[in-house]
CSV table of C-alpha atoms in Angstrom, one decimal:
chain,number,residue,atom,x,y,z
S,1,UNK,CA,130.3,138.4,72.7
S,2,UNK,CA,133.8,138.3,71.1
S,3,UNK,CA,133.7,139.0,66.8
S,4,UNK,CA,137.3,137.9,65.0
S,5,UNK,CA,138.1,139.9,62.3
S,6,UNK,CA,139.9,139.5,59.4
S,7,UNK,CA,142.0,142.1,57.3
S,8,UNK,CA,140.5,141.9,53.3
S,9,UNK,CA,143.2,141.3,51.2
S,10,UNK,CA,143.9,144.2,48.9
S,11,UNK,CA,142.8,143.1,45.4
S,12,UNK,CA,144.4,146.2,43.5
S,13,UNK,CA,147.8,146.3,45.0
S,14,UNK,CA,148.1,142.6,44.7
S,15,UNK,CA,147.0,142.5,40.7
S,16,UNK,CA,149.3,146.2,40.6
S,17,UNK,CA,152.3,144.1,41.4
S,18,UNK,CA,151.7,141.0,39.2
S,19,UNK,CA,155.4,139.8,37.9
S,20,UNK,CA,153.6,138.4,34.7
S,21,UNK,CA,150.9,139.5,32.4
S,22,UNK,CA,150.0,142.9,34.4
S,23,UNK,CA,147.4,144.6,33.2
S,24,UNK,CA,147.2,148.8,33.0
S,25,UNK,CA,145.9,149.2,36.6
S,26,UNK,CA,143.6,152.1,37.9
S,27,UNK,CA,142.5,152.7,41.3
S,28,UNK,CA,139.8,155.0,42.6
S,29,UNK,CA,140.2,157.1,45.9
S,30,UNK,CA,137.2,159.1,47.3
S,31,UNK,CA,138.6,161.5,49.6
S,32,UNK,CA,136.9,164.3,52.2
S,33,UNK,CA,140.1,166.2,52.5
S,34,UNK,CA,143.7,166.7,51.1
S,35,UNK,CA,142.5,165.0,48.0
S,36,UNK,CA,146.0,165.0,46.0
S,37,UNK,CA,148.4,164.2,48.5
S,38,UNK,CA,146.3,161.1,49.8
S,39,UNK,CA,145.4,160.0,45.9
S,40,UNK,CA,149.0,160.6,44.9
S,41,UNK,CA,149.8,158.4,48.2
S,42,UNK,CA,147.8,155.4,46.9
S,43,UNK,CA,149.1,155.6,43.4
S,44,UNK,CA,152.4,155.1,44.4
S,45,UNK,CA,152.0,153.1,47.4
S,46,UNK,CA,149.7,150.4,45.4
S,47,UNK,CA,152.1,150.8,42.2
S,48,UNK,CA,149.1,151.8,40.6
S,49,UNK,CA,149.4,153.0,36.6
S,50,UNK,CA,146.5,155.7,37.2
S,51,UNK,CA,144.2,156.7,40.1
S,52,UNK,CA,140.9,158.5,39.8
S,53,UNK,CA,140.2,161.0,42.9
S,54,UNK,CA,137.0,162.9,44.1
S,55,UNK,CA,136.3,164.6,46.9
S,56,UNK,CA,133.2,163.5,48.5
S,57,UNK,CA,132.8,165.9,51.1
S,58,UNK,CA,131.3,168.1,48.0
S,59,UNK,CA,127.5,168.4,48.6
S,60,UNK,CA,126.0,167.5,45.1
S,61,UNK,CA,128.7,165.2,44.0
S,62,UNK,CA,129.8,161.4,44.7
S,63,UNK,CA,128.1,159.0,46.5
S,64,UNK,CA,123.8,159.4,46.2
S,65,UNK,CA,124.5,161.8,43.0
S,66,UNK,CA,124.6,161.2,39.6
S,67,UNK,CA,127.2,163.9,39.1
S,68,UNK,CA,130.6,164.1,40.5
S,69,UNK,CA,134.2,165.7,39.4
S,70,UNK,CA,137.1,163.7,39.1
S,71,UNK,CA,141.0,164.4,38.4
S,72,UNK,CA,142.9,161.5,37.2
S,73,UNK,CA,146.5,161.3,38.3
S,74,UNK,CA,149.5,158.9,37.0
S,75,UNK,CA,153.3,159.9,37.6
S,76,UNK,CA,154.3,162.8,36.5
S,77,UNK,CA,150.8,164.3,35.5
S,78,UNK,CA,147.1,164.8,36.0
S,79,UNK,CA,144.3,165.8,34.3
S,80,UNK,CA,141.4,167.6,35.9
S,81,UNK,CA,138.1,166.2,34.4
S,82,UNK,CA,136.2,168.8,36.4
S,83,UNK,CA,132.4,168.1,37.0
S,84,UNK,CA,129.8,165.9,34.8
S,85,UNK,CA,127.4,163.1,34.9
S,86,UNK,CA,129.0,159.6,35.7
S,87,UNK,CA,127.9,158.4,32.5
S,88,UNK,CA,129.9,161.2,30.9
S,89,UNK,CA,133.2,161.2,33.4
S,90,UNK,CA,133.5,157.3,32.6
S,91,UNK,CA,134.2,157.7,29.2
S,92,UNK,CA,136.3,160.6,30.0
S,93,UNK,CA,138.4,158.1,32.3
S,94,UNK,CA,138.5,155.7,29.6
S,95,UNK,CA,139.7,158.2,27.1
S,96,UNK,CA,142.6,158.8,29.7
S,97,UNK,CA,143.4,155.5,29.8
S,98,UNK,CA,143.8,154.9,26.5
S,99,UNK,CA,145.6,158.1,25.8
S,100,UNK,CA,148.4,156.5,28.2
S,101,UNK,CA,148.2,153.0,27.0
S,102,UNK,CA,148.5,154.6,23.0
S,103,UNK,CA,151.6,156.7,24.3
S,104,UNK,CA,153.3,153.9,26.7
C-alpha cells in the first residue's frame, strides 16, 4: 500500500503576509516545552502581529479542560494572562488585541 501525501498550505502565514488589505493577525501555539522561545519563533517566522501560547503539557489546562493559562506575545512585549476559564481568557485576548490595534 503506498499513501501520497500532501503538505497543507499554511493559512496564517499566507493571510500574515498579504501585500493588500491585511488584517491584525494572531496565531495560537500550544506548546509542551520551551514555550517562549518556540511562540516567539512562530510570531516572527509567520510575521504574525500577536501570538497566543500555552503550554499543554500542564495537567488541568488545554486541550479536554475548560481552563487553561495563556501569555500573549507581539514584538517587543508580552502579557501574562495567567490561568482562567476559556470563556474568560477569550475576552482577555480580545482586550489585547484591541489594546494594540487602539495604540497602532
Amino acid at each position: 500500500m503506498q499513501i501520497a501525501m500532501v503538505k497543507n498550505p499554511d493559512i496564517i502565514a499566507d493571510v500574515a503576509s498579504l501585500s493588500t488589505s491585511r488584517p491584525f493577525t494572531v496565531g495560537f501555539a500550544a506548546e509542551t516545552q520551551d514555550v517562549e522561545t518556540y511562540a516567539l519563533d512562530k510570531l516572527s517566522r509567520k510575521n504574525l502581529d500577536m501570538i497566543c501560547a500555552n503550554d499543554v503539557s500542564v495537567a488541568g489546562q488545554g486541550f479536554n479542560s475548560d481552563s487553561n493559562a495563556i501569555t500573549v506575545y507581539w514584538q517587543g512585549g508580552q502579557q501574562a494572562l495567567g490561568s482562567a476559564k476559556k470563556i474568560e481568557l477569550g475576552r482577555a485576548i480580545l482586550e489585547c488585541i484591541s489594546a494594540k490595534l487602539i495604540n497602532a
